[in-house]
């Protein structure tokens, strides 16, 4: 039975792999006029629970979403020559907004980034819709009207609503899969944002620490008072983490392992959204494409990383490196450039090498991997080549073989993506699924029932 | 004034047992100014809106209006509205209690040089005072964002044609309403609005013009409170108008 499930997973994966290029070709837009196509949130007893219960964490979330909206216009309209000044100013303003004056209500992307809202609407649809999903899943976990043993059922309902009501849902497959489908690593913009705007980039790395650890705090706390204590203790780390941010994008599997086991679909959706943010900022920061070219490329990426039927079957295909992590502690391993995100990138580079660099020497190989590591680290390192990862590799190996036209905006290389997906299948397709987490025993329930009994006897 | 306070209380109390909304940037007629934007509520969105206004008419009469409205996003880019304005005070109450049924369709999201365009059709069911025949309206609504960078400014244009199916000898059969509005974000929780409208009245040979300014405040993630003031100018325009509004989405 177990073997049959694994085989089914591989088949589904293989179908997804072979359909990816088709999706890209069929979905290319022909008209500049697009419909608005928005949808509303899922109704239920959970609605508004996060806001009602955790006002300061809610405000932190709102501030982060304001920063996301603003970043699109700021980095698109900035001049790269002034990147240090722009980086300094944006980071300072967003830190101020997050830590000193967080807004009490949520922001749609267009309210703070109206220029890109009028130019690349599909990007904002994808982001706003996933932010609504963020809100719904926090609400489910915060709501004491949803019993602990029903949290998964309600979270699954929010995932279904998210996947079914709009056609821009992010995939519930792991980031390993969607990054391979997106095929952005060798694009001429990749790593621009983290290399030239490191402070702003790291602000968002801190933001992508914040979201998962709040879920994890809720997972540790149960429905009662213990949840309040752990969420507040975790959220109180916010100033310290934003001032000393992680140097990579933390993934759900690393810093919300329990939530990722409860709802791998939702966890992957958030990883996929957070990566989309990073890719969008790379494209905004890239100075050599017109806005129309950026739109073509971002629309391609939004589609490539979107939900494809069958993705749910892949949702548990990840390992959990720190199953016992405590969200109330900002550990050294959370801050380093090395981690699951970097592992994915290095794997992809090794998968691409045989096609791009069939005659690579050992020394060239080590130069490529060294440049990759530097490019993935925010800022510019000693010995790092200017420009994107693509620019750096072209300098090391000018004879590198790129698929014709694949580097152009809105284009991709199906052969390369298939090769990477085959690499992922070989390495990860047969790994055991991330385990389910038991939700029948509520954390803190014993403490709560004792307290209630004592309270009742007084 | 006692009517105004009463209506404000009714408006708030009427919405206190529902929850959720959050359609902060999308402008709705009357909450708190007349201008409306071209974007409908999201698919499957349900909202209740209540607004009440006091107007000192050009004839020196006190006119109070209380309007509850339901909005429903029954399909992508479509919005249905059900509304029943009630008129009070020492003024002409013709049409008070009529039920307005509207459908709005948005054709596109805006581009840098193309506004968002919507059409809205309304049928006014003659369930109210001294009403006869189903009157109809058709409106063209345009919205254009002006901004680059993180500022948020929008212009709106509303053009409406109104048809009176059973006009009396003193009433117009067809008339128009035209309005131009401006919207700007003031911080994360507030939207400042301004508009100017010209309308042909139902009575022949009467027209009025009103300029308004209003504030939409997002009270919580899902509730918007609104306050607007307006003044008439030229023709038979009202002296002034004050409007209070509340907008909340329904959690069912």
mmCIF file of N, CA and C in Angstrom, chain A residues 32-45 47-48 51 58 70 73-74 77 103-106 108 110-115 117-119 121 161 165-166 291 295, chain B residues 20-21 25 39 42-46 76-77 106-112 144-145 147-152 154 185 187-189 191 217-222 249-252:
data_model
loop_
_atom_site.group_PDB
_atom_site.id
_atom_site.type_symbol
_atom_site.label_atom_id
_atom_site.label_comp_id
_atom_site.label_asym_id
_atom_site.label_seq_id
_atom_site.Cartn_x
_atom_site.Cartn_y
_atom_site.Cartn_z
ATOM 1 N N UNK A 32 -3.489 43.329 -23.651
ATOM 2 C CA UNK A 32 -3.013 44.076 -22.484
ATOM 3 C C UNK A 32 -4.113 44.353 -21.473
ATOM 4 N N UNK A 33 -5.381 44.267 -21.913
ATOM 5 C CA UNK A 33 -6.487 44.549 -20.987
ATOM 6 C C UNK A 33 -6.831 43.272 -20.232
ATOM 7 N N UNK A 34 -6.852 43.387 -18.919
ATOM 8 C CA UNK A 34 -7.119 42.205 -18.093
ATOM 9 C C UNK A 34 -8.311 42.487 -17.189
ATOM 10 N N UNK A 35 -9.021 41.420 -16.832
ATOM 11 C CA UNK A 35 -10.120 41.612 -15.897
ATOM 12 C C UNK A 35 -9.569 41.662 -14.474
ATOM 13 N N UNK A 36 -10.354 42.223 -13.587
ATOM 14 C CA UNK A 36 -9.913 42.450 -12.206
ATOM 15 C C UNK A 36 -9.877 41.133 -11.416
ATOM 16 N N UNK A 37 -10.979 40.387 -11.423
ATOM 17 C CA UNK A 37 -11.045 39.038 -10.846
ATOM 18 C C UNK A 37 -10.520 38.935 -9.415
ATOM 19 N N UNK A 38 -11.283 39.457 -8.478
ATOM 20 C CA UNK A 38 -10.925 39.301 -7.070
ATOM 21 C C UNK A 38 -11.960 38.403 -6.390
ATOM 22 N N UNK A 39 -11.606 37.878 -5.244
ATOM 23 C CA UNK A 39 -12.548 37.018 -4.515
ATOM 24 C C UNK A 39 -12.513 37.354 -3.032
ATOM 25 N N UNK A 40 -13.538 36.941 -2.341
ATOM 26 C CA UNK A 40 -13.675 37.268 -0.925
ATOM 27 C C UNK A 40 -13.154 36.126 -0.045
ATOM 28 N N UNK A 41 -13.056 36.403 1.225
ATOM 29 C CA UNK A 41 -12.515 35.440 2.193
ATOM 30 C C UNK A 41 -13.534 34.353 2.542
ATOM 31 N N UNK A 42 -13.034 33.286 3.152
ATOM 32 C CA UNK A 42 -13.915 32.190 3.560
ATOM 33 C C UNK A 42 -14.628 32.536 4.869
ATOM 34 N N UNK A 43 -15.929 32.355 4.869
ATOM 35 C CA UNK A 43 -16.705 32.634 6.081
ATOM 36 C C UNK A 43 -16.572 31.478 7.077
ATOM 37 N N UNK A 44 -16.739 31.787 8.370
ATOM 38 C CA UNK A 44 -16.696 30.751 9.394
ATOM 39 C C UNK A 44 -16.504 31.367 10.764
ATOM 40 N N UNK A 45 -16.486 30.512 11.792
ATOM 41 C CA UNK A 45 -16.379 31.036 13.167
ATOM 42 C C UNK A 45 -15.016 31.644 13.476
ATOM 43 N N UNK A 47 -13.343 33.844 11.656
ATOM 44 C CA UNK A 47 -13.060 35.130 11.012
ATOM 45 C C UNK A 47 -12.813 36.227 12.047
ATOM 46 N N UNK A 48 -11.717 36.921 11.852
ATOM 47 C CA UNK A 48 -11.312 38.059 12.695
ATOM 48 C C UNK A 48 -10.713 37.649 14.040
ATOM 49 N N UNK A 51 -7.035 39.104 14.763
ATOM 50 C CA UNK A 51 -7.085 40.528 15.109
ATOM 51 C C UNK A 51 -7.644 40.706 16.518
ATOM 52 N N UNK A 58 -0.893 41.245 15.041
ATOM 53 C CA UNK A 58 -1.665 41.633 13.860
ATOM 54 C C UNK A 58 -1.055 42.875 13.214
ATOM 55 N N UNK A 70 4.837 48.565 -0.821
ATOM 56 C CA UNK A 70 5.685 49.716 -1.154
ATOM 57 C C UNK A 70 6.912 49.301 -1.954
ATOM 58 N N UNK A 73 6.949 49.494 -6.014
ATOM 59 C CA UNK A 73 7.123 50.789 -6.676
ATOM 60 C C UNK A 73 8.494 51.388 -6.375
ATOM 61 N N UNK A 74 8.935 51.243 -5.126
ATOM 62 C CA UNK A 74 10.213 51.865 -4.743
ATOM 63 C C UNK A 74 11.360 51.301 -5.577
ATOM 64 N N UNK A 77 11.111 52.085 -9.427
ATOM 65 C CA UNK A 77 11.332 53.484 -9.803
ATOM 66 C C UNK A 77 12.701 54.004 -9.380
ATOM 67 N N UNK A 103 0.606 49.734 11.462
ATOM 68 C CA UNK A 103 -0.784 50.117 11.227
ATOM 69 C C UNK A 103 -1.753 49.112 11.847
ATOM 70 N N UNK A 104 -2.944 49.581 12.149
ATOM 71 C CA UNK A 104 -3.901 48.681 12.806
ATOM 72 C C UNK A 104 -4.700 47.864 11.800
ATOM 73 N N UNK A 105 -4.592 48.206 10.530
ATOM 74 C CA UNK A 105 -5.368 47.454 9.548
ATOM 75 C C UNK A 105 -4.495 47.017 8.377
ATOM 76 N N UNK A 106 -4.970 46.008 7.686
ATOM 77 C CA UNK A 106 -4.243 45.372 6.590
ATOM 78 C C UNK A 106 -4.104 46.291 5.371
ATOM 79 N N UNK A 108 -3.732 46.315 1.086
ATOM 80 C CA UNK A 108 -3.642 45.656 -0.212
ATOM 81 C C UNK A 108 -2.416 46.216 -0.924
ATOM 82 N N UNK A 110 -1.906 47.318 -3.905
ATOM 83 C CA UNK A 110 -2.070 48.497 -4.762
ATOM 84 C C UNK A 110 -2.076 49.802 -3.972
ATOM 85 N N UNK A 111 -2.419 49.724 -2.675
ATOM 86 C CA UNK A 111 -2.517 50.951 -1.889
ATOM 87 C C UNK A 111 -1.147 51.556 -1.634
ATOM 88 N N UNK A 112 -0.112 50.706 -1.604
ATOM 89 C CA UNK A 112 1.244 51.210 -1.362
ATOM 90 C C UNK A 112 2.156 51.056 -2.577
ATOM 91 N N UNK A 113 1.707 50.307 -3.553
ATOM 92 C CA UNK A 113 2.495 50.163 -4.780
ATOM 93 C C UNK A 113 1.610 50.323 -6.004
ATOM 94 N N UNK A 114 0.993 51.505 -6.154
ATOM 95 C CA UNK A 114 -0.022 51.671 -7.207
ATOM 96 C C UNK A 114 0.533 51.604 -8.630
ATOM 97 N N UNK A 115 1.790 51.955 -8.807
ATOM 98 C CA UNK A 115 2.367 51.968 -10.164
ATOM 99 C C UNK A 115 2.436 50.540 -10.716
ATOM 100 N N UNK A 117 0.731 48.123 -9.531
ATOM 101 C CA UNK A 117 -0.660 47.656 -9.552
ATOM 102 C C UNK A 117 -1.344 47.929 -10.886
ATOM 103 N N UNK A 118 -0.954 49.008 -11.531
ATOM 104 C CA UNK A 118 -1.533 49.344 -12.840
ATOM 105 C C UNK A 118 -0.758 48.680 -13.977
ATOM 106 N N UNK A 119 0.367 48.062 -13.644
ATOM 107 C CA UNK A 119 1.227 47.497 -14.696
ATOM 108 C C UNK A 119 1.230 45.974 -14.692
ATOM 109 N N UNK A 121 -0.815 43.499 -12.780
ATOM 110 C CA UNK A 121 -1.919 43.202 -11.853
ATOM 111 C C UNK A 121 -1.912 41.755 -11.382
ATOM 112 N N UNK A 161 -10.541 26.522 -0.144
ATOM 113 C CA UNK A 161 -11.113 27.812 -0.574
ATOM 114 C C UNK A 161 -10.064 28.587 -1.368
ATOM 115 N N UNK A 165 -11.077 29.179 -5.415
ATOM 116 C CA UNK A 165 -11.870 30.381 -5.709
ATOM 117 C C UNK A 165 -11.194 31.365 -6.655
ATOM 118 N N UNK A 166 -9.880 31.290 -6.790
ATOM 119 C CA UNK A 166 -9.191 32.166 -7.748
ATOM 120 C C UNK A 166 -8.121 31.357 -8.477
ATOM 121 N N UNK A 291 9.359 48.006 -18.466
ATOM 122 C CA UNK A 291 8.241 47.556 -17.624
ATOM 123 C C UNK A 291 7.431 46.466 -18.325
ATOM 124 N N UNK A 295 6.769 42.767 -16.952
ATOM 125 C CA UNK A 295 5.419 42.211 -16.829
ATOM 126 C C UNK A 295 5.370 40.815 -17.458
ATOM 127 N N UNK B 20 -17.349 41.507 9.913
ATOM 128 C CA UNK B 20 -16.500 41.432 8.728
ATOM 129 C C UNK B 20 -16.829 42.386 7.578
ATOM 130 N N UNK B 21 -15.773 42.927 6.991
ATOM 131 C CA UNK B 21 -15.866 43.699 5.740
ATOM 132 C C UNK B 21 -14.473 43.961 5.210
ATOM 133 N N UNK B 25 -10.744 50.611 0.286
ATOM 134 C CA UNK B 25 -10.381 51.530 -0.790
ATOM 135 C C UNK B 25 -11.461 51.626 -1.867
ATOM 136 N N UNK B 39 -14.651 49.525 -9.144
ATOM 137 C CA UNK B 39 -14.339 48.146 -8.772
ATOM 138 C C UNK B 39 -15.446 47.541 -7.908
ATOM 139 N N UNK B 42 -15.424 41.701 -4.125
ATOM 140 C CA UNK B 42 -14.843 40.444 -4.592
ATOM 141 C C UNK B 42 -15.884 39.343 -4.730
ATOM 142 N N UNK B 43 -15.547 38.359 -5.532
ATOM 143 C CA UNK B 43 -16.430 37.213 -5.750
ATOM 144 C C UNK B 43 -16.815 36.580 -4.406
ATOM 145 N N UNK B 44 -18.089 36.393 -4.195
ATOM 146 C CA UNK B 44 -18.679 35.827 -2.978
ATOM 147 C C UNK B 44 -18.587 36.749 -1.770
ATOM 148 N N UNK B 45 -18.222 38.010 -1.985
ATOM 149 C CA UNK B 45 -18.235 38.974 -0.897
ATOM 150 C C UNK B 45 -19.658 39.391 -0.579
ATOM 151 N N UNK B 46 -19.948 39.559 0.685
ATOM 152 C CA UNK B 46 -21.270 40.038 1.127
ATOM 153 C C UNK B 46 -21.038 41.160 2.121
ATOM 154 N N UNK B 76 -17.520 36.631 -10.609
ATOM 155 C CA UNK B 76 -16.315 37.445 -10.753
ATOM 156 C C UNK B 76 -16.646 38.734 -11.497
ATOM 157 N N UNK B 77 -16.269 39.854 -10.908
ATOM 158 C CA UNK B 77 -16.402 41.196 -11.493
ATOM 159 C C UNK B 77 -17.847 41.699 -11.558
ATOM 160 N N UNK B 106 -17.748 45.142 -13.912
ATOM 161 C CA UNK B 106 -16.469 45.792 -14.186
ATOM 162 C C UNK B 106 -15.777 45.073 -15.350
ATOM 163 N N UNK B 107 -15.400 45.851 -16.355
ATOM 164 C CA UNK B 107 -14.813 45.266 -17.570
ATOM 165 C C UNK B 107 -13.321 44.978 -17.450
ATOM 166 N N UNK B 108 -12.615 45.760 -16.642
ATOM 167 C CA UNK B 108 -11.155 45.621 -16.663
ATOM 168 C C UNK B 108 -10.527 46.210 -15.413
ATOM 169 N N UNK B 109 -9.345 45.724 -15.096
ATOM 170 C CA UNK B 109 -8.515 46.430 -14.120
ATOM 171 C C UNK B 109 -7.782 47.524 -14.886
ATOM 172 N N UNK B 110 -7.460 48.592 -14.210
ATOM 173 C CA UNK B 110 -6.878 49.721 -14.944
ATOM 174 C C UNK B 110 -5.427 49.443 -15.344
ATOM 175 N N UNK B 111 -4.996 50.118 -16.371
ATOM 176 C CA UNK B 111 -3.593 50.104 -16.793
ATOM 177 C C UNK B 111 -3.041 51.508 -16.585
ATOM 178 N N UNK B 112 -1.777 51.693 -16.901
ATOM 179 C CA UNK B 112 -1.184 53.015 -16.663
ATOM 180 C C UNK B 112 -1.918 54.110 -17.424
ATOM 181 N N UNK B 144 -9.472 55.980 -12.265
ATOM 182 C CA UNK B 144 -8.079 56.014 -12.728
ATOM 183 C C UNK B 144 -7.159 56.386 -11.572
ATOM 184 N N UNK B 145 -6.228 55.497 -11.263
ATOM 185 C CA UNK B 145 -5.207 55.803 -10.263
ATOM 186 C C UNK B 145 -4.162 56.701 -10.912
ATOM 187 N N UNK B 147 -1.137 57.497 -9.370
ATOM 188 C CA UNK B 147 0.111 57.506 -8.618
ATOM 189 C C UNK B 147 1.274 56.761 -9.235
ATOM 190 N N UNK B 148 2.458 57.262 -8.945
ATOM 191 C CA UNK B 148 3.713 56.531 -8.980
ATOM 192 C C UNK B 148 4.238 56.587 -7.558
ATOM 193 N N UNK B 149 5.106 55.664 -7.192
ATOM 194 C CA UNK B 149 5.646 55.565 -5.833
ATOM 195 C C UNK B 149 4.549 55.155 -4.866
ATOM 196 N N UNK B 150 4.782 55.383 -3.581
ATOM 197 C CA UNK B 150 3.879 54.798 -2.594
ATOM 198 C C UNK B 150 2.658 55.666 -2.294
ATOM 199 N N UNK B 151 2.506 56.817 -2.961
ATOM 200 C CA UNK B 151 1.291 57.610 -2.769
ATOM 201 C C UNK B 151 0.137 56.913 -3.490
ATOM 202 N N UNK B 152 -1.051 57.216 -3.040
ATOM 203 C CA UNK B 152 -2.220 56.564 -3.622
ATOM 204 C C UNK B 152 -3.284 57.619 -3.870
ATOM 205 N N UNK B 154 -6.594 58.664 -6.578
ATOM 206 C CA UNK B 154 -7.455 58.175 -7.657
ATOM 207 C C UNK B 154 -8.449 59.253 -8.069
ATOM 208 N N UNK B 185 -5.072 58.404 -0.083
ATOM 209 C CA UNK B 185 -4.827 57.698 1.181
ATOM 210 C C UNK B 185 -4.163 58.647 2.163
ATOM 211 N N UNK B 187 -2.439 58.031 5.488
ATOM 212 C CA UNK B 187 -2.013 57.006 6.433
ATOM 213 C C UNK B 187 -2.657 55.682 6.091
ATOM 214 N N UNK B 188 -2.378 54.667 6.901
ATOM 215 C CA UNK B 188 -2.876 53.331 6.553
ATOM 216 C C UNK B 188 -4.376 53.133 6.763
ATOM 217 N N UNK B 189 -4.994 53.947 7.610
ATOM 218 C CA UNK B 189 -6.374 53.652 7.997
ATOM 219 C C UNK B 189 -7.411 54.610 7.430
ATOM 220 N N UNK B 191 -8.984 57.211 4.245
ATOM 221 C CA UNK B 191 -9.061 57.668 2.853
ATOM 222 C C UNK B 191 -9.832 58.984 2.857
ATOM 223 N N UNK B 217 -12.779 55.790 7.372
ATOM 224 C CA UNK B 217 -11.815 55.310 8.359
ATOM 225 C C UNK B 217 -12.001 53.810 8.555
ATOM 226 N N UNK B 218 -10.923 53.065 8.379
ATOM 227 C CA UNK B 218 -11.027 51.620 8.612
ATOM 228 C C UNK B 218 -10.915 51.377 10.108
ATOM 229 N N UNK B 219 -12.023 51.060 10.719
ATOM 230 C CA UNK B 219 -12.107 50.935 12.172
ATOM 231 C C UNK B 219 -11.420 49.657 12.658
ATOM 232 N N UNK B 220 -11.692 48.572 11.996
ATOM 233 C CA UNK B 220 -10.975 47.329 12.247
ATOM 234 C C UNK B 220 -10.785 46.673 10.883
ATOM 235 N N UNK B 221 -10.143 45.513 10.816
ATOM 236 C CA UNK B 221 -9.811 44.988 9.494
ATOM 237 C C UNK B 221 -11.024 44.867 8.576
ATOM 238 N N UNK B 222 -12.202 44.832 9.147
ATOM 239 C CA UNK B 222 -13.372 44.491 8.355
ATOM 240 C C UNK B 222 -14.491 45.514 8.434
ATOM 241 N N UNK B 249 -18.724 43.704 6.290
ATOM 242 C CA UNK B 249 -19.027 42.483 5.547
ATOM 243 C C UNK B 249 -19.730 41.492 6.450
ATOM 244 N N UNK B 250 -20.471 40.608 5.837
ATOM 245 C CA UNK B 250 -21.244 39.634 6.590
ATOM 246 C C UNK B 250 -20.474 38.328 6.668
ATOM 247 N N UNK B 251 -20.487 37.733 7.847
ATOM 248 C CA UNK B 251 -19.758 36.479 8.035
ATOM 249 C C UNK B 251 -20.698 35.281 7.856
ATOM 250 N N UNK B 252 -21.503 35.320 6.834
ATOM 251 C CA UNK B 252 -22.327 34.146 6.509
ATOM 252 C C UNK B 252 -22.670 34.202 5.044
#
